[in-house]
Tab-separated table of C-alpha atoms in Angstrom:
chain	number	residue	atom	x	y	z
K	1	MET	CA	153.876	-49.171	-64.972
K	2	GLN	CA	150.824	-48.606	-66.815
K	3	GLY	CA	150.753	-45.750	-69.734
K	4	MET	CA	148.242	-41.928	-69.054
K	5	GLY	CA	146.398	-42.051	-71.945
K	6	THR	CA	143.718	-39.418	-73.073
K	7	CYS	CA	140.544	-40.049	-73.197
K	8	LEU	CA	138.815	-37.613	-76.091
K	9	GLN	CA	135.002	-37.251	-75.669
K	10	PRO	CA	133.097	-36.616	-79.263
K	11	PRO	CA	131.714	-33.226	-78.907
K	12	THR	CA	127.821	-32.189	-77.878
K	13	ALA	CA	125.206	-30.780	-79.269
K	14	ALA	CA	125.544	-28.142	-75.948
K	15	THR	CA	129.333	-27.859	-76.996
K	16	GLU	CA	128.905	-27.446	-80.640
K	17	THR	CA	125.984	-24.810	-79.822
K	18	SER	CA	128.412	-22.942	-77.263
K	19	SER	CA	130.738	-22.980	-79.757
K	20	VAL	CA	128.769	-20.950	-82.305
K	21	CYS	CA	127.354	-18.288	-80.007
K	22	ARG	CA	130.880	-17.660	-79.238
K	23	SER	CA	131.866	-17.382	-82.779
K	24	LEU	CA	128.948	-14.836	-83.533
K	25	LEU	CA	129.778	-12.881	-80.614
K	26	ARG	CA	133.404	-13.138	-81.718
K	27	VAL	CA	134.170	-10.007	-84.938
K	28	ASP	CA	136.018	-12.450	-87.153
K	29	GLY	CA	132.924	-14.413	-86.698
K	30	VAL	CA	130.486	-11.852	-87.072
K	31	MET	CA	132.909	-11.571	-90.075
K	32	GLN	CA	133.189	-14.738	-91.488
K	33	ALA	CA	129.466	-15.230	-91.196
K	34	LEU	CA	128.192	-12.376	-93.325
K	35	GLN	CA	131.182	-13.093	-95.892
K	36	HIS	CA	128.875	-15.919	-97.250
K	37	PHE	CA	126.736	-13.266	-98.610
K	38	SER	CA	127.184	-9.981	-100.834
K	39	ASN	CA	127.288	-6.631	-99.462
K	40	TRP	CA	124.508	-5.653	-102.144
K	41	SER	CA	122.124	-8.465	-100.449
K	42	LEU	CA	122.975	-7.267	-96.588
K	43	LYS	CA	122.456	-3.747	-97.672
K	44	HIS	CA	118.934	-4.764	-99.368
K	45	ALA	CA	117.927	-6.664	-96.509
K	46	TRP	CA	118.760	-3.710	-94.283
K	47	TYR	CA	117.192	-1.297	-95.939
K	48	VAL	CA	113.772	-3.979	-96.024
K	49	LEU	CA	114.875	-4.059	-92.074
K	50	GLY	CA	114.804	0.010	-91.510
K	51	LEU	CA	111.094	0.557	-94.033
K	52	ALA	CA	110.149	-1.533	-92.087
K	53	GLN	CA	110.811	0.245	-88.690
K	54	ILE	CA	110.395	3.373	-90.069
K	55	SER	CA	106.996	2.384	-91.489
K	56	LEU	CA	106.123	0.838	-87.502
K	57	SER	CA	107.246	4.687	-85.755
K	58	VAL	CA	104.813	6.602	-88.387
K	59	TRP	CA	101.701	3.983	-87.913
K	60	LEU	CA	102.246	4.052	-84.199
K	61	VAL	CA	102.099	7.614	-84.128
K	62	HIS	CA	98.828	7.266	-86.408
K	63	SER	CA	96.553	4.909	-84.566
K	64	THR	CA	97.581	6.718	-80.613
K	65	GLN	CA	98.388	9.935	-80.657
K	66	HIS	CA	95.340	10.367	-83.524
K	67	VAL	CA	96.610	14.215	-84.516
K	68	PRO	CA	97.710	14.185	-88.186
K	69	ALA	CA	99.929	17.048	-87.956
K	70	ASP	CA	102.203	14.739	-85.637
K	71	THR	CA	102.203	11.847	-88.526
K	72	LEU	CA	103.267	14.428	-90.685
K	73	LEU	CA	105.735	15.731	-88.472
K	74	THR	CA	106.889	11.752	-87.732
K	75	LEU	CA	107.261	11.668	-91.752
K	76	VAL	CA	108.952	14.773	-92.456
K	77	VAL	CA	111.501	13.805	-89.551
K	78	TRP	CA	112.188	10.279	-90.536
K	79	GLY	CA	112.483	11.701	-94.317
K	80	GLY	CA	115.371	13.802	-92.916
K	81	ALA	CA	117.108	11.630	-91.189
K	82	VAL	CA	117.116	9.127	-94.603
K	83	ILE	CA	118.247	12.855	-95.932
K	84	CYS	CA	121.070	13.415	-94.377
K	85	CYS	CA	122.425	10.274	-94.398
K	86	GLU	CA	121.635	9.407	-97.756
K	87	ASP	CA	125.892	9.700	-98.967
K	88	ARG	CA	127.009	8.302	-96.952
K	89	LEU	CA	124.117	4.945	-97.417
K	90	GLU	CA	125.718	4.785	-101.367
K	91	VAL	CA	128.542	3.636	-99.919
K	92	MET	CA	128.265	2.299	-96.803
K	93	ALA	CA	129.296	-1.254	-96.883
K	94	ILE	CA	127.151	-3.651	-93.990
K	95	ARG	CA	129.811	-4.275	-91.388
K	96	PRO	CA	128.785	-4.261	-88.220
K	97	THR	CA	131.027	-5.864	-84.902
K	98	GLY	CA	129.273	-8.722	-83.286
K	99	TRP	CA	128.811	-6.383	-80.330
K	100	SER	CA	127.079	-3.788	-82.422
K	101	LEU	CA	125.231	-6.464	-84.393
K	102	TRP	CA	123.755	-7.908	-81.194
K	103	ALA	CA	123.406	-4.418	-79.166
K	104	GLY	CA	121.726	-3.104	-82.771
K	105	LEU	CA	119.281	-6.494	-83.073
K	106	LEU	CA	118.450	-6.083	-79.318
K	107	LEU	CA	117.636	-2.725	-79.694
K	108	LEU	CA	114.996	-3.109	-82.218
K	109	LEU	CA	113.579	-6.342	-80.145
K	110	TYR	CA	112.771	-3.822	-77.401
K	111	ALA	CA	111.480	-1.060	-79.799
K	112	THR	CA	109.304	-3.516	-81.589
K	113	TRP	CA	108.190	-5.456	-78.231
K	114	ARG	CA	107.451	-1.861	-77.169
K	115	SER	CA	105.058	-0.680	-79.642
K	116	THR	CA	103.045	-3.797	-79.055
K	117	LEU	CA	102.446	-2.052	-76.275
K	118	VAL	CA	101.786	1.727	-76.951
K	119	LEU	CA	98.092	2.443	-76.019
K	120	ASP	CA	96.329	5.929	-76.958
K	121	ARG	CA	98.203	9.109	-76.141
K	122	ASP	CA	101.354	7.134	-75.288
K	123	LEU	CA	104.368	9.521	-75.050
K	124	VAL	CA	106.491	7.053	-76.012
K	125	VAL	CA	105.774	7.216	-79.540
K	126	TYR	CA	108.214	10.110	-80.212
K	127	VAL	CA	111.677	8.039	-77.943
K	128	LEU	CA	111.091	4.651	-79.683
K	129	PRO	CA	112.386	6.338	-83.035
K	130	LEU	CA	115.668	7.569	-81.318
K	131	VAL	CA	115.927	3.342	-80.410
K	132	GLN	CA	114.840	2.334	-83.954
K	133	ALA	CA	117.646	4.568	-85.563
K	134	THR	CA	120.450	3.632	-83.290
K	135	GLY	CA	119.790	-0.579	-83.328
K	136	LEU	CA	119.569	0.292	-87.098
K	137	ILE	CA	122.808	1.834	-87.558
K	138	LEU	CA	124.672	-0.672	-84.636
K	139	MET	CA	123.601	-3.434	-87.375
K	140	ALA	CA	124.888	-2.137	-89.922
K	141	GLN	CA	128.324	0.012	-88.634
K	142	PRO	CA	130.708	-0.631	-85.518
K	143	LEU	CA	130.467	1.908	-82.996
K	144	ARG	CA	133.615	3.888	-84.270
K	145	ARG	CA	131.557	4.687	-87.102
K	146	PHE	CA	128.765	5.909	-85.471
K	147	ARG	CA	128.905	9.663	-85.784
K	148	SER	CA	128.261	9.204	-89.237
K	149	PHE	CA	124.993	9.540	-88.859
K	150	LEU	CA	125.134	11.200	-85.422
K	151	ALA	CA	122.752	14.116	-87.981
K	152	SER	CA	120.645	11.665	-88.454
K	153	LEU	CA	119.727	10.967	-84.794
K	154	VAL	CA	119.969	14.894	-84.179
K	155	VAL	CA	117.030	14.879	-86.420
K	156	LEU	CA	115.125	12.208	-84.913
K	157	THR	CA	115.189	13.987	-81.574
K	158	LEU	CA	112.840	16.754	-82.801
K	159	LEU	CA	109.842	14.529	-82.528
K	160	PRO	CA	110.598	13.935	-78.078
K	161	LEU	CA	111.808	17.759	-78.915
K	162	GLN	CA	108.216	18.972	-79.283
K	163	LEU	CA	106.615	17.609	-76.572
K	164	LEU	CA	109.170	19.585	-74.890
K	165	VAL	CA	108.358	22.563	-76.730
K	166	ALA	CA	104.673	22.279	-76.558
K	167	GLN	CA	104.932	21.930	-72.434
K	168	LEU	CA	107.117	25.089	-72.215
K	169	LEU	CA	105.378	27.814	-74.746
K	170	PRO	CA	102.600	29.261	-72.935
K	171	GLU	CA	99.679	28.190	-75.068
K	172	TYR	CA	97.243	31.252	-74.526
K	173	ASP	CA	100.343	33.750	-75.273
K	174	LEU	CA	100.324	32.069	-78.903
K	175	SER	CA	97.659	32.154	-79.179
K	176	VAL	CA	97.254	36.256	-78.556
K	177	LEU	CA	100.595	36.875	-80.603
K	178	THR	CA	99.005	34.356	-83.512
K	179	GLY	CA	95.533	36.901	-83.159
K	180	LYS	CA	97.851	39.950	-83.248
K	181	VAL	CA	99.680	38.720	-86.617
K	182	THR	CA	96.534	37.715	-88.590
K	183	LEU	CA	95.518	41.263	-87.562
K	184	VAL	CA	98.414	43.004	-88.764
K	185	MET	CA	98.086	40.969	-92.279
K	186	LEU	CA	94.370	41.701	-92.701
K	187	LEU	CA	94.657	45.806	-91.453
K	188	LEU	CA	97.667	45.876	-94.379
K	189	LEU	CA	95.101	44.172	-96.664
K	190	GLY	CA	92.342	46.495	-96.310
K	191	GLN	CA	90.417	44.358	-94.362
K	192	ASP	CA	88.063	45.903	-91.107
K	193	ALA	CA	89.598	43.580	-88.287
K	194	PHE	CA	89.838	43.565	-84.902
K	195	ALA	CA	92.205	41.324	-82.277
K	196	SER	CA	90.660	40.523	-78.427
K	197	GLY	CA	92.257	38.088	-76.629
K	198	ARG	CA	92.110	34.891	-78.609
K	199	GLN	CA	89.215	36.385	-80.767
K	200	LEU	CA	89.257	37.689	-84.578
K	201	THR	CA	86.595	39.874	-85.486
K	202	LEU	CA	86.026	40.466	-89.403
K	203	ASN	CA	83.326	42.325	-90.767
K	204	GLY	CA	80.909	41.555	-87.906
K	205	TYR	CA	81.922	37.627	-88.122
K	206	GLY	CA	84.616	36.215	-85.620
K	207	VAL	CA	86.587	33.332	-85.128
K	208	GLU	CA	88.677	31.902	-81.555
K	209	ILE	CA	92.058	30.890	-81.777
K	210	GLY	CA	92.143	28.268	-79.600
K	211	ASP	CA	94.360	25.267	-78.590
K	212	THR	CA	94.655	23.431	-81.699
K	213	CYS	CA	95.152	26.876	-84.293
K	214	ASN	CA	97.721	28.355	-82.571
K	215	GLY	CA	100.347	27.132	-84.587
K	216	VAL	CA	102.605	25.455	-82.921
K	217	ASP	CA	102.680	21.747	-85.197
K	218	LEU	CA	102.948	23.826	-87.624
K	219	ILE	CA	106.078	25.821	-86.253
K	220	MET	CA	107.658	22.426	-85.158
K	221	GLN	CA	107.081	21.256	-88.992
K	222	VAL	CA	108.842	24.484	-90.527
K	223	THR	CA	112.003	23.599	-87.366
K	224	ALA	CA	111.884	20.445	-88.762
K	225	ILE	CA	112.564	21.046	-91.978
K	226	ALA	CA	115.302	23.788	-91.599
K	227	VAL	CA	117.153	21.846	-89.559
K	228	VAL	CA	117.072	19.005	-92.588
K	229	PHE	CA	117.951	21.425	-94.406
K	230	CYS	CA	121.017	22.791	-92.262
K	231	LEU	CA	122.262	19.061	-91.472
K	232	ALA	CA	121.909	17.880	-94.689
K	233	PHE	CA	123.774	20.839	-96.712
K	234	PRO	CA	125.188	22.470	-94.307
K	235	LEU	CA	126.790	25.788	-95.542
K	236	ARG	CA	129.924	26.788	-94.845
K	237	ASN	CA	129.134	29.930	-92.788
K	238	THR	CA	127.961	29.266	-89.816
K	239	LEU	CA	126.159	32.170	-88.278
K	240	VAL	CA	123.521	31.802	-92.121
K	241	ARG	CA	123.230	28.797	-90.489
K	242	ILE	CA	121.911	29.874	-87.638
K	243	LEU	CA	119.889	32.959	-88.556
K	244	TYR	CA	118.061	30.228	-91.050
K	245	ALA	CA	117.190	28.030	-88.675
K	246	ALA	CA	116.354	30.193	-86.168
K	247	CYS	CA	114.177	32.270	-88.880
K	248	ALA	CA	111.853	28.909	-89.383
K	249	PRO	CA	110.381	29.577	-86.272
K	250	LEU	CA	108.941	32.208	-87.153
K	251	MET	CA	107.914	31.835	-90.756
K	252	GLY	CA	105.705	29.304	-89.063
K	253	LEU	CA	103.743	31.748	-86.876
K	254	LEU	CA	103.802	34.272	-90.321
K	255	PHE	CA	102.247	31.294	-92.449
K	256	ASN	CA	100.017	29.947	-89.308
K	257	ALA	CA	98.783	33.605	-89.318
K	258	GLY	CA	98.023	33.182	-92.846
K	259	ARG	CA	95.643	30.143	-92.102
K	260	ILE	CA	93.713	31.713	-89.622
K	261	GLY	CA	93.211	35.137	-91.406
K	262	LEU	CA	91.611	33.104	-94.430
K	263	LEU	CA	89.526	31.521	-92.098
K	264	ALA	CA	88.170	34.481	-90.440
K	265	PHE	CA	87.618	35.665	-94.375
K	266	ILE	CA	85.418	33.143	-95.408
K	267	GLU	CA	83.840	33.372	-92.100
K	268	GLY	CA	83.055	36.918	-92.626
K	269	SER	CA	82.010	35.874	-96.359
K	270	GLU	CA	78.867	35.391	-98.521
K	271	LEU	CA	80.073	32.636	-99.947
K	272	GLU	CA	78.435	29.938	-101.221
K	273	HIS	CA	80.391	26.657	-99.396
K	274	LYS	CA	81.875	28.773	-97.095
K	275	ARG	CA	81.207	26.374	-94.488
K	276	ASN	CA	82.844	23.674	-96.260
K	277	LEU	CA	85.747	26.051	-97.677
K	278	PHE	CA	85.419	26.798	-93.257
K	279	VAL	CA	85.895	22.967	-92.051
K	280	PHE	CA	88.207	22.170	-95.147
K	281	PHE	CA	91.114	24.505	-93.881
K	282	HIS	CA	90.143	24.086	-89.960
K	283	ASP	CA	89.667	20.132	-89.691
K	284	ARG	CA	90.889	18.594	-92.595
K	285	GLY	CA	93.660	19.513	-95.279
K	286	GLY	CA	94.150	22.979	-94.624
K	287	ALA	CA	96.620	22.778	-92.046
K	288	PHE	CA	98.877	20.859	-94.557
K	289	VAL	CA	98.252	23.231	-97.569
K	290	PHE	CA	99.691	25.596	-95.509
K	291	ALA	CA	102.657	23.348	-94.240
K	292	GLY	CA	103.435	22.834	-98.071
K	293	LEU	CA	103.631	26.419	-98.765
K	294	ALA	CA	106.278	27.069	-95.855
K	295	ALA	CA	108.191	24.345	-96.526
K	296	LEU	CA	108.181	25.382	-100.258
K	297	VAL	CA	109.206	29.126	-98.768
K	298	MET	CA	111.540	27.776	-97.144
K	299	GLY	CA	112.889	25.413	-99.602
K	300	GLN	CA	113.587	28.388	-102.019
K	301	ILE	CA	115.017	30.191	-99.116
K	302	TYR	CA	117.765	28.170	-98.762
K	303	LEU	CA	118.526	27.085	-102.710
K	304	MET	CA	119.055	30.468	-102.984
K	305	LEU	CA	121.605	30.624	-99.922
K	306	VAL	CA	123.301	27.844	-101.757
K	307	GLU	CA	123.950	29.706	-104.903
K	308	ARG	CA	124.934	32.636	-103.419
K	309	GLU	CA	127.459	30.860	-101.650
K	310	LEU	CA	128.650	28.600	-104.819
K	311	SER	CA	128.725	32.019	-106.702
K	312	GLY	CA	130.918	33.608	-104.394
K	313	SER	CA	133.029	30.536	-103.816
K	314	SER	CA	133.275	30.306	-107.549
K	315	SER	CA	134.644	34.119	-107.993
């Protein structure tokens, strides 16, 4: 009677590779691999990866949309998303699960690959930030902690939302409304002004409020800032937060009307360099100046609301 023995074969390269892949896909395998690195190293590597994705997003909007206001809005939205999770980032440990790590990596690879295919006026550049942010979150945290970054994702939805707003808002009616608000401002300042449709006349000179001057960009920028304030530094009174956010579009409209009024005043003036001034406030940095002023006012208003709430709670 012959004994039956078991022949042990040495593991092949394919077997070892398959074993490593299965190990990485397991939670324990990922945790064991990440334990070889300090949390400081992992977090800073994640920061570099996040900065690279944000830079890619801003550069895509700047180079393909050719609209400076959209580039500014992208910067505001990404900055707001970071502010909303800033406290979380300070204490966060890079501890994803195997599946969340691979899912996040695949999302970032897709976003990077899709970015190489973007052509001029490709609207996907407004959606990719959501994909990039989701990928970054999954590479750092398991899915069960995804909710901690929900406020940041809400802020990033403002980018595709602006496309919907631009489509739904009647462009002509917004231009006419801007003209009427500007007319009221000029009349209150004692100026002899007249508005008819898109046309605004001051001192015999007229300016036309076109689709690029109706203020939808400024309205979205101010609204994004208001949403960031409400999510990053939430007030206990929900009604106050809603009213504050609801007033943001009105604030954007008022500041854009102020810019149009200034353009009409420059056009009807006898200033020596009025053409350069008109070009600056119309085509160059003038819109950013008024956007900055609107952001400053909205920030001061919210700071007053926070101080009022704190003083009320202390008393």
